[in-house]
Amino acid sequence: MNLHDLKSVCGSCTIRELCLPAGLSDEEVHLLDQHMDHRQVVSKGDYLYRVGDPFRSLFAVSSGFFKTVLLHEDGRGQITGFQMMGELLGLEAIHSDHHVCDAIALEDSAVCAISFDQFEQLGQIMANLQHRFNKDLSREIVREHNVMMLLGSMRSEERLANFLIDLADRHAHRHQSSVEMTLRMTREDIGSYLGLKLETVSRLLSRFHDEGLLEVRGRRVKILDRNALALRRTETHN
Amino acid sequence: MNLHDLKSVCGSCTIRELCLPAGLSDEEVHLLDQHMDHRQVVSKGDYLYRVGDPFRSLFAVSSGFFKTVLLHEDGRGQITGFQMMGELLGLEAIHSDHHVCDAIALEDSAVCAISFDQFEQLGQIMANLQHRFNKDLSREIVREHNVMMLLGSMRSEERLANFLIDLADRHAHRHQSSVEMTLRMTREDIGSYLGLKLETVSRLLSRFHDEGLLEVRGRRVKILDRNALALRRTETHN
DNA sequence: CGATTGGTTGAGCCCATTCAACGAATGTGG
DNA sequence: CCACATTCGTTGAATGGGCTCAACCAATCG
């Protein structure tokens, strides 16, 4: 039996409450399960989808870690997000029926695929599901608002502090340590997401380290003083 | 009869195809009409909603021009978008049932309010409407992706060129001149949206003017060389 | 092993910011 | 109606934060 062909089963999924079926009743989840597509493994470095691919399915990250990259004609790329378990991939593609960014696994990962056609039909008979989905889309909009704020009006130090705290919170929400984390992405990835160059990210991490806010060893990061770090998210920290 | 109490009637609306009911059949639009809420006038400078307001309705801009502003605790604000007729306001609020930004009219405007509860019910019995709405939400996500790209990896000149071309295109799409436009927002607003200071925006406009790309007189902007301007959206313009 | 990728650190530079002065347009109250 | 304040925009000069260029190191891999 091939992992690629495993059926998704939300009903018995440990991250059910973090994911699409959050808040649904057992019967509703059962119904959702019947319409779930396959489960799919994506190895580190592989593309889940690429710009231009026709849009058929949404994906829920079951395990692992992804980045989504928006490509600009002249080669420049912007990372628009990092997705961890329970989070949805592919929402941007609904509009044009084609993916408009690349989704790349940053570690060996697995996703649950949901045929969007079937999902929409299901939404028609399950108001709860549709409502949850509307909220998920809206949440993504809010998240991006916050990134716009970050990119548009914060200095480098604040950007990185925000990034680290956000990452820690998302780990905590998944019952993982919000103190010690292994970054799944390179300095360049972080820089791309934050609108900074990799050297700047590296320097900032060193700075935070020197100041006793973090312990940084490569991609292992330990938050030593969360309060102080949290203060760095905003300008005046005299 | 008070304009504030006018019933919205999509069926006879001139911008129907730019707005929420785009692509719906006459019967469907009729059904939508029955569930539309009031039409509402918003004077220049007034708030359509504020951060923290409970979310009850989506708004479709019927006429006029809005900005949405995300406030940061320390007083800084980021403009997350400008909305013109046919565009939706309030999508960010679905997630938390509360508005998370301010919406401010930049000129005397009117909006059509749609009770979101009723709208969701309607979506349950009108697959087409729900599908359109999913696409609208997805489009907003794509738009914000592009802003992230702009803020994260473009230089000031490219940002402004992108902004102007985008504005021109949206005017064209509404059968308004895409050559001569009156900006509805201040230099500071533009700067906030583009992650620049107002002085920088002013200097860039002067530069484009001097180079013969634009004719700028206060808020009147005439695009003299659209091709050249379009080239400025991307780095290499030797 | 050499080759490649990822990360750190330094030195100099440049683009956008800051600070500042000034002008134009609009509105307000006496 | 004028005097005055306020808001909006332009332009100049100096500053600085993050970038560029570059060297170097560590880890991984075929």
Coordinates of C-alpha atoms (C1' of nucleotides) in Angstrom, one line a residue:
Chain A
M1 CA 0.0 0.0 0.0
N2 CA 1.4 3.3 -1.0
L3 CA 1.2 6.4 1.2
H4 CA 0.3 8.4 -1.9
D5 CA -3.0 6.6 -2.1
L6 CA -4.0 6.7 1.5
K7 CA -7.5 7.9 2.0
S8 CA -7.7 11.0 4.2
V9 CA -9.8 10.5 7.3
C10 CA -10.5 13.6 9.2
G11 CA -12.6 11.7 11.7
S12 CA -9.5 10.1 13.2
C13 CA -7.1 12.9 12.6
T14 CA -5.2 14.2 15.5
I15 CA -5.1 17.7 14.2
R16 CA -8.7 17.8 13.3
E17 CA -9.4 20.8 15.5
L18 CA -6.6 22.8 13.9
C19 CA -7.7 22.1 10.4
L20 CA -10.6 22.5 8.1
P21 CA -13.1 20.4 10.1
A22 CA -12.6 22.4 13.2
G23 CA -15.9 22.9 15.0
L24 CA -17.8 20.5 12.9
S25 CA -19.9 17.7 14.5
D26 CA -18.9 14.0 14.2
E27 CA -21.6 13.5 11.6
E28 CA -20.5 16.4 9.6
V29 CA -16.8 15.3 9.7
H30 CA -18.0 11.9 8.5
L31 CA -19.7 13.5 5.6
L32 CA -16.6 15.5 4.9
D33 CA -14.5 12.4 5.0
Q34 CA -16.6 10.8 2.3
H35 CA -15.7 13.6 0.0
M36 CA -12.0 13.9 0.9
D37 CA -9.6 13.1 -1.9
H38 CA -6.3 11.3 -1.4
R39 CA -3.5 11.9 1.0
Q40 CA -0.3 12.9 -0.6
V41 CA 3.4 12.8 0.4
V42 CA 5.6 15.7 -0.7
S43 CA 9.3 15.2 -0.1
K44 CA 11.6 18.1 1.0
G45 CA 12.3 20.4 -1.8
D46 CA 9.4 19.1 -4.0
Y47 CA 6.7 21.3 -5.4
L48 CA 3.1 20.6 -4.3
Y49 CA 2.0 22.8 -7.2
R50 CA 3.5 25.5 -9.5
V51 CA 2.4 28.7 -11.0
G52 CA 0.1 28.0 -13.9
D53 CA -1.0 24.5 -12.7
P54 CA -4.8 24.1 -13.1
F55 CA -6.5 24.3 -9.8
R56 CA -8.4 21.2 -8.8
S57 CA -7.8 20.7 -5.1
L58 CA -7.2 22.5 -1.9
F59 CA -4.6 21.0 0.3
A60 CA -4.5 20.8 4.1
V61 CA -1.0 20.4 5.5
S62 CA -1.2 17.2 7.5
S63 CA 2.5 17.2 8.5
G64 CA 5.6 19.1 7.5
F65 CA 6.2 22.6 6.4
F66 CA 5.7 24.5 3.2
K67 CA 6.5 27.9 1.7
T68 CA 4.5 29.6 -1.0
V69 CA 6.5 31.7 -3.5
L70 CA 5.2 34.4 -5.8
L71 CA 7.4 34.8 -8.9
H72 CA 8.0 38.1 -10.6
E73 CA 8.9 38.1 -14.3
D74 CA 12.4 39.4 -13.8
G75 CA 13.3 36.5 -11.6
R76 CA 12.7 38.1 -8.2
G77 CA 10.5 36.1 -5.9
Q78 CA 8.5 36.9 -2.8
I79 CA 7.6 34.3 -0.2
T80 CA 4.0 35.0 0.7
G81 CA 3.7 32.6 3.5
F82 CA 4.9 29.6 5.4
Q83 CA 2.3 26.8 6.1
M84 CA 2.4 24.3 8.9
M85 CA 0.1 21.5 9.9
G86 CA -3.6 22.3 9.8
E87 CA -3.2 25.2 7.4
L88 CA -4.6 25.4 3.9
L89 CA -2.8 25.7 0.7
G90 CA -4.2 26.7 -2.6
L91 CA -6.7 29.4 -1.6
E92 CA -5.2 31.9 -4.0
A93 CA -6.1 29.7 -7.0
I94 CA -9.8 29.7 -6.6
H95 CA -10.0 33.1 -8.3
S96 CA -8.5 32.1 -11.6
D97 CA -8.8 28.3 -11.5
H98 CA -5.0 28.3 -11.8
H99 CA -2.3 28.4 -9.1
V100 CA -0.6 31.8 -9.0
C101 CA 2.3 30.8 -6.8
D102 CA 4.6 27.8 -6.1
A103 CA 4.1 25.7 -3.0
I104 CA 7.3 24.0 -2.0
A105 CA 7.9 21.6 0.9
L106 CA 10.6 22.7 3.2
E107 CA 10.8 19.3 4.9
D108 CA 9.2 15.9 4.1
S109 CA 5.5 16.6 4.4
A110 CA 2.1 15.2 3.8
V111 CA -1.1 16.9 2.7
C112 CA -4.7 16.0 2.4
A113 CA -6.2 16.9 -0.9
I114 CA -9.8 18.0 -1.2
S115 CA -11.4 18.3 -4.7
F116 CA -12.6 21.9 -4.7
D117 CA -15.6 21.0 -6.9
Q118 CA -16.8 18.4 -4.4
F119 CA -15.9 20.7 -1.6
E120 CA -18.2 23.4 -3.0
Q121 CA -21.0 20.9 -3.4
L122 CA -20.5 19.8 0.1
G123 CA -20.6 23.4 1.3
Q124 CA -24.1 23.7 -0.3
I125 CA -25.5 21.0 2.0
M126 CA -23.4 21.8 5.0
A127 CA -23.8 25.4 6.1
N128 CA -21.4 24.9 9.0
L129 CA -18.6 23.8 6.6
Q130 CA -19.2 26.7 4.3
H131 CA -19.2 29.1 7.2
R132 CA -15.9 27.7 8.5
F133 CA -14.4 28.0 5.0
N134 CA -15.5 31.6 4.7
K135 CA -13.8 32.3 8.0
D136 CA -10.7 30.6 6.8
L137 CA -10.5 32.7 3.7
S138 CA -11.1 35.8 5.8
R139 CA -8.4 34.8 8.2
E140 CA -6.0 34.5 5.4
I141 CA -6.9 38.0 4.4
V142 CA -6.3 39.3 7.9
R143 CA -3.0 37.5 8.0
E144 CA -1.9 39.2 4.9
H145 CA -3.0 42.6 6.2
N146 CA -0.7 42.0 9.0
V147 CA 2.2 41.2 6.7
M148 CA 1.4 44.3 4.8
M149 CA 1.7 46.3 8.0
L150 CA 5.0 44.5 8.7
L151 CA 6.4 45.2 5.3
G152 CA 5.1 48.7 4.9
S153 CA 5.9 50.3 8.2
M154 CA 8.3 48.3 10.4
R155 CA 12.0 48.4 10.6
S156 CA 14.1 45.3 10.2
E157 CA 14.3 44.5 13.9
E158 CA 10.6 44.7 14.4
R159 CA 9.9 42.5 11.4
L160 CA 12.1 39.7 12.7
A161 CA 10.8 40.0 16.2
N162 CA 7.2 39.7 14.9
F163 CA 8.2 36.8 12.7
L164 CA 9.7 34.8 15.6
I165 CA 6.9 35.5 18.0
D166 CA 4.3 34.5 15.4
L167 CA 6.2 31.3 14.7
A168 CA 6.5 30.5 18.4
D169 CA 2.7 31.1 18.8
R170 CA 1.9 28.8 16.0
H171 CA 4.1 26.1 17.5
A172 CA 2.4 26.6 20.9
H173 CA -1.0 26.3 19.3
R174 CA 0.1 22.9 18.0
H175 CA 1.3 21.8 21.4
Q176 CA 4.9 22.1 20.3
S177 CA 7.5 24.0 22.3
S178 CA 7.2 27.8 21.7
V179 CA 10.6 28.2 23.3
E180 CA 12.9 25.9 21.3
M181 CA 12.2 25.7 17.6
T182 CA 14.0 24.5 14.5
L183 CA 13.6 26.9 11.7
R184 CA 12.5 25.0 8.6
M185 CA 13.6 27.7 6.2
T186 CA 16.9 29.4 5.2
R187 CA 17.9 32.9 6.1
E188 CA 17.2 33.8 2.6
D189 CA 13.6 32.5 2.9
I190 CA 13.1 34.5 6.1
G191 CA 14.5 37.5 4.3
S192 CA 12.3 37.1 1.3
Y193 CA 9.2 36.9 3.5
L194 CA 10.2 39.9 5.6
G195 CA 11.4 42.0 2.8
L196 CA 15.0 41.9 3.9
K197 CA 18.3 40.5 2.6
L198 CA 19.7 37.3 4.0
E199 CA 22.7 39.1 5.5
T200 CA 20.4 41.4 7.4
V201 CA 18.5 38.5 8.8
S202 CA 21.7 36.9 9.9
R203 CA 23.0 40.0 11.5
L204 CA 19.7 40.5 13.4
L205 CA 19.7 37.0 14.7
S206 CA 23.3 37.6 15.9
R207 CA 22.2 40.8 17.5
F208 CA 19.3 39.2 19.3
H209 CA 21.7 36.5 20.4
D210 CA 24.3 38.9 21.7
E211 CA 21.6 40.8 23.6
G212 CA 20.5 37.7 25.3
L213 CA 17.0 37.5 23.7
L214 CA 17.7 34.3 21.7
E215 CA 20.1 31.4 21.6
V216 CA 20.8 30.8 17.9
R217 CA 22.8 27.9 16.6
G218 CA 22.2 27.5 12.9
R219 CA 18.5 26.7 12.6
R220 CA 18.0 25.9 16.2
V221 CA 16.5 28.9 17.9
K222 CA 15.7 29.1 21.6
I223 CA 13.8 32.1 22.9
L224 CA 15.5 33.2 26.1
D225 CA 13.5 36.3 26.9
R226 CA 10.1 36.3 25.2
N227 CA 9.0 39.5 26.9
A228 CA 11.9 41.4 25.7
L229 CA 11.6 39.9 22.2
A230 CA 7.9 40.8 22.2
L231 CA 8.8 44.4 23.0
R232 CA 11.0 44.6 19.9
R233 CA 8.0 44.1 17.7
T234 CA 7.2 47.7 18.2
E235 CA 9.2 50.8 17.8
T236 CA 9.9 52.4 21.2
H237 CA 11.8 50.0 23.5
N238 CA 14.0 52.5 25.3
Chain B
M1 CA -37.4 59.9 1.2
N2 CA -33.9 59.6 2.6
L3 CA -31.1 58.2 0.6
H4 CA -30.0 56.3 3.7
D5 CA -33.0 54.2 3.5
L6 CA -33.0 53.4 -0.2
K7 CA -33.4 49.8 -1.0
S8 CA -30.5 48.3 -3.0
V9 CA -31.6 47.0 -6.3
C10 CA -28.9 45.0 -8.1
G11 CA -31.2 44.2 -10.9
S12 CA -31.2 47.7 -12.2
C13 CA -27.7 48.6 -11.1
T14 CA -25.4 50.0 -13.8
I15 CA -22.3 48.4 -12.2
R16 CA -24.0 45.0 -11.7
E17 CA -21.3 43.2 -13.7
L18 CA -18.5 44.8 -11.8
C19 CA -20.0 43.8 -8.5
L20 CA -21.1 40.9 -6.4
P21 CA -23.8 39.7 -8.8
A22 CA -21.5 39.5 -11.8
G23 CA -22.3 36.5 -13.9
L24 CA -25.6 35.7 -12.1
S25 CA -28.8 35.1 -14.0
D26 CA -31.7 37.6 -13.9
E27 CA -33.6 35.3 -11.6
E28 CA -30.6 34.9 -9.3
V29 CA -30.1 38.6 -9.1
H30 CA -33.7 39.1 -8.3
L31 CA -33.4 36.7 -5.5
L32 CA -30.3 38.5 -4.3
D33 CA -32.2 41.7 -4.4
Q34 CA -34.8 40.4 -2.0
H35 CA -32.1 39.8 0.5
M36 CA -30.1 43.0 0.1
D37 CA -30.1 45.3 2.9
H38 CA -30.2 49.1 2.8
R39 CA -28.2 51.5 0.7
Q40 CA -26.1 53.9 2.7
V41 CA -24.4 57.2 2.0
V42 CA -21.0 57.9 3.5
S43 CA -19.7 61.5 3.3
K44 CA -16.1 62.3 2.5
G45 CA -14.0 61.7 5.6
D46 CA -16.6 59.6 7.4
Y47 CA -16.0 56.1 8.7
L48 CA -18.0 53.3 7.2
Y49 CA -16.8 51.1 10.1
R50 CA -14.1 51.1 12.6
V51 CA -11.8 48.6 14.2
G52 CA -13.7 46.6 16.8
D53 CA -17.2 47.3 15.3
P54 CA -19.3 44.1 15.3
F55 CA -19.5 42.6 11.8
R56 CA -23.0 42.4 10.5
S57 CA -22.8 43.4 6.8
L58 CA -20.6 43.3 3.9
F59 CA -20.6 46.4 1.8
A60 CA -20.3 46.9 -1.9
V61 CA -19.1 50.2 -3.0
S62 CA -21.8 51.7 -5.2
S63 CA -20.1 55.0 -5.9
G64 CA -17.2 56.9 -4.5
F65 CA -13.9 55.8 -3.0
F66 CA -12.7 54.3 0.2
K67 CA -9.5 53.4 2.0
T68 CA -9.0 50.7 4.6
V69 CA -6.6 51.4 7.4
L70 CA -5.0 49.0 9.7
L71 CA -4.0 50.6 13.0
H72 CA -0.9 49.5 15.0
E73 CA -0.9 50.0 18.7
D74 CA 1.8 52.6 18.6
G75 CA -0.1 54.9 16.4
R76 CA 1.4 53.8 13.1
G77 CA -1.2 53.0 10.5
Q78 CA -1.0 51.0 7.2
I79 CA -3.4 51.5 4.4
T80 CA -4.3 48.0 3.2
G81 CA -6.3 49.0 0.2
F82 CA -8.3 51.5 -1.8
Q83 CA -11.8 50.4 -2.9
M84 CA -13.8 51.8 -5.8
M85 CA -17.2 51.0 -7.2
G86 CA -18.1 47.4 -7.4
E87 CA -15.5 46.3 -4.8
L88 CA -16.4 44.7 -1.5
L89 CA -15.6 46.0 1.9
G90 CA -15.6 44.1 5.2
L91 CA -14.2 40.7 4.0
E92 CA -11.5 40.9 6.8
A93 CA -14.2 40.9 9.4
I94 CA -15.7 37.5 8.7
H95 CA -13.0 35.7 10.6
S96 CA -13.5 37.3 14.0
D97 CA -17.0 38.7 13.6
H98 CA -15.5 42.1 14.2
H99 CA -13.9 44.6 11.9
V100 CA -10.2 44.7 12.2
C101 CA -9.5 47.9 10.2
D102 CA -11.1 51.2 9.6
A103 CA -12.9 52.0 6.3
I104 CA -13.0 55.7 5.5
A105 CA -14.6 57.4 2.5
L106 CA -12.2 59.6 0.5
E107 CA -15.0 61.3 -1.3
D108 CA -18.8 61.4 -0.9
S109 CA -19.7 57.8 -1.5
A110 CA -22.5 55.3 -1.3
V111 CA -22.5 51.6 -0.4
C112 CA -24.9 48.7 -0.6
A113 CA -25.1 46.8 2.6
I114 CA -25.7 43.0 2.7
S115 CA -26.4 41.3 5.9
F116 CA -23.8 38.6 6.1
D117 CA -26.1 36.1 7.8
Q118 CA -28.7 36.4 5.1
F119 CA -26.0 36.3 2.5
E120 CA -24.7 33.0 3.8
Q121 CA -28.2 31.6 3.8
L122 CA -28.6 32.7 0.3
G123 CA -25.3 31.1 -0.6
Q124 CA -26.7 27.8 0.6
I125 CA -29.5 27.9 -1.9
M126 CA -27.5 29.6 -4.7
A127 CA -24.4 27.7 -5.6
N128 CA -23.5 30.3 -8.2
L129 CA -23.5 33.1 -5.7
Q130 CA -21.4 31.1 -3.3
H131 CA -19.0 30.3 -6.0
R132 CA -18.7 33.9 -7.0
F133 CA -18.1 34.9 -3.4
N134 CA -15.4 32.3 -3.0
K135 CA -13.7 33.7 -6.0
D136 CA -14.0 37.3 -4.7
L137 CA -12.3 36.2 -1.4
S138 CA -9.6 34.4 -3.4
R139 CA -9.1 37.5 -5.6
E140 CA -8.6 39.6 -2.5
I141 CA -5.9 37.1 -1.4
V142 CA -4.2 37.4 -4.7
R143 CA -4.3 41.1 -4.7
E144 CA -2.7 41.1 -1.3
H145 CA 0.0 38.7 -2.5
N146 CA 0.8 41.2 -5.1
V147 CA 1.0 44.0 -2.6
M148 CA 3.4 41.8 -0.5
M149 CA 5.6 41.4 -3.6
L150 CA 5.5 45.2 -4.1
L151 CA 6.3 46.0 -0.5
G152 CA 8.8 43.2 -0.1
S153 CA 10.9 43.4 -3.2
M154 CA 10.5 46.5 -5.2
R155 CA 12.2 49.9 -5.1
S156 CA 10.2 53.1 -4.7
E157 CA 10.0 53.9 -8.3
E158 CA 8.7 50.5 -9.2
R159 CA 6.1 50.6 -6.5
L160 CA 4.7 53.9 -7.6
A161 CA 4.7 52.8 -11.3
N162 CA 2.8 49.7 -10.3
F163 CA 0.3 51.7 -8.3
L164 CA -0.4 54.1 -11.1
I165 CA -0.9 51.4 -13.7
D166 CA -3.1 49.4 -11.4
L167 CA -5.2 52.5 -10.7
A168 CA -5.4 53.3 -14.4
D169 CA -6.5 49.7 -15.2
R170 CA -9.2 49.8 -12.6
H171 CA -10.5 53.0 -14.0
A172 CA -10.5 51.5 -17.5
H173 CA -12.4 48.5 -16.3
R174 CA -15.1 50.9 -15.1
H175 CA -15.2 52.7 -18.4
Q176 CA -13.5 55.8 -17.0
S177 CA -10.4 57.3 -18.6
S178 CA -7.3 55.4 -17.8
V179 CA -5.2 58.3 -19.0
E180 CA -6.5 61.2 -17.0
M181 CA -7.4 60.5 -13.4
T182 CA -8.0 62.5 -10.2
L183 CA -6.3 60.8 -7.3
R184 CA -8.8 60.6 -4.4
M185 CA -6.1 60.1 -1.8
T186 CA -3.3 62.3 -0.4
R187 CA 0.4 61.7 -1.0
E188 CA 0.6 60.4 2.5
D189 CA -2.1 57.8 1.8
I190 CA -0.3 56.7 -1.3
G191 CA 2.9 56.5 0.8
S192 CA 1.3 54.5 3.5
Y193 CA -0.1 52.0 1.0
L194 CA 3.3 51.7 -0.8
G195 CA 5.4 51.7 2.3
L196 CA 7.0 55.0 1.5
K197 CA 7.0 58.5 3.0
L198 CA 4.9 61.2 1.5
E199 CA 8.0 63.2 0.5
T200 CA 9.3 60.2 -1.4
V201 CA 5.9 59.9 -3.3
S202 CA 6.0 63.6 -4.1
R203 CA 9.5 63.4 -5.4
L204 CA 8.8 60.4 -7.5
L205 CA 5.7 62.1 -9.0
S206 CA 7.9 65.1 -9.8
R207 CA 10.5 62.8 -11.4
F208 CA 8.0 61.0 -13.6
H209 CA 6.7 64.4 -14.5
D210 CA 10.1 65.7 -15.4
E211 CA 10.8 62.6 -17.4
G212 CA 7.7 63.1 -19.5
L213 CA 5.9 60.0 -18.2
L214 CA 3.2 61.9 -16.4
E215 CA 1.6 65.3 -16.2
V216 CA 1.0 66.0 -12.5
R217 CA -0.9 68.9 -11.2
G218 CA -1.9 68.3 -7.6
R219 CA -4.2 65.4 -7.7
R220 CA -4.8 65.5 -11.4
V221 CA -2.6 62.9 -13.1
K222 CA -2.4 62.4 -16.8
I223 CA -0.4 59.4 -18.1
L224 CA 1.6 60.6 -21.1
D225 CA 3.6 57.5 -21.8
R226 CA 2.0 54.4 -20.5
N227 CA 4.5 52.1 -22.0
A228 CA 7.4 53.8 -20.5
L229 CA 5.6 53.9 -17.2
A230 CA 4.8 50.2 -17.4
L231 CA 8.5 49.5 -17.9
R232 CA 9.3 51.3 -14.7
R233 CA 7.3 48.6 -12.8
T234 CA 10.3 46.3 -13.2
E235 CA 13.9 46.8 -12.3
T236 CA 15.9 46.9 -15.5
H237 CA 14.9 49.9 -17.7
N238 CA 18.3 50.8 -19.1
Chain C
dC1 C1' 37.7 14.3 -1.4
dG2 C1' 36.3 18.6 -3.9
dA3 C1' 31.9 20.9 -4.8
dT4 C1' 27.9 23.0 -3.3
dT5 C1' 24.8 25.1 -0.2
dG6 C1' 23.9 27.8 3.9
dG7 C1' 25.5 31.0 7.3
dT8 C1' 28.4 34.8 9.4
dT9 C1' 30.7 39.1 9.4
dG10 C1' 33.0 43.3 7.7
dA11 C1' 33.4 47.7 4.9
dG12 C1' 31.5 51.0 2.0
dC13 C1' 27.7 52.7 -0.4
dC14 C1' 23.1 54.3 -1.8
dC15 C1' 18.2 54.9 -1.6
dA16 C1' 14.8 56.4 1.1
dT17 C1' 14.2 58.9 5.4
dT18 C1' 14.4 62.8 8.4
dC19 C1' 14.3 67.5 9.2
dA20 C1' 13.2 71.7 7.5
dA21 C1' 11.6 75.6 5.0
dC22 C1' 8.3 77.3 1.9
dG23 C1' 4.1 77.8 -1.2
dA24 C1' -0.7 76.9 -2.6
dA25 C1' -5.3 76.1 -1.5
dT26 C1' -9.1 75.8 1.5
dG27 C1' -11.8 77.0 5.2
dT28 C1' -13.2 79.9 9.4
dG29 C1' -14.3 83.5 12.3
dG30 C1' -14.3 88.4 13.2
Chain D
dC1 C1' -14.0 91.0 3.1
dC2 C1' -9.6 90.1 5.1
dA3 C1' -6.6 87.8 8.6
dC4 C1' -5.4 83.6 10.1
dA5 C1' -5.0 78.7 10.7
dT6 C1' -4.9 74.3 8.7
dT7 C1' -4.1 70.9 5.4
dC8 C1' -1.7 69.4 1.5
dG9 C1' 2.2 69.4 -1.5
dT10 C1' 7.0 70.5 -3.1
dT11 C1' 11.8 70.7 -2.7
dG12 C1' 16.5 70.8 -0.5
dA13 C1' 20.3 69.1 2.6
dA14 C1' 22.0 65.8 5.6
dT15 C1' 21.6 61.3 7.7
dG16 C1' 21.3 56.5 8.3
dG17 C1' 19.5 51.7 7.9
dG18 C1' 19.7 48.2 5.1
dC19 C1' 22.0 46.8 0.8
dT20 C1' 26.0 45.3 -2.0
dC21 C1' 30.2 43.2 -2.4
dA22 C1' 33.3 40.2 -0.6
dA23 C1' 35.8 37.0 2.2
dC24 C1' 35.5 33.2 5.0
dC25 C1' 33.7 29.1 7.6
dA26 C1' 30.8 24.8 8.4
dA27 C1' 28.0 21.2 7.0
dT28 C1' 26.4 18.2 3.7
dC29 C1' 26.7 15.4 -0.3
dG30 C1' 27.9 12.9 -4.4

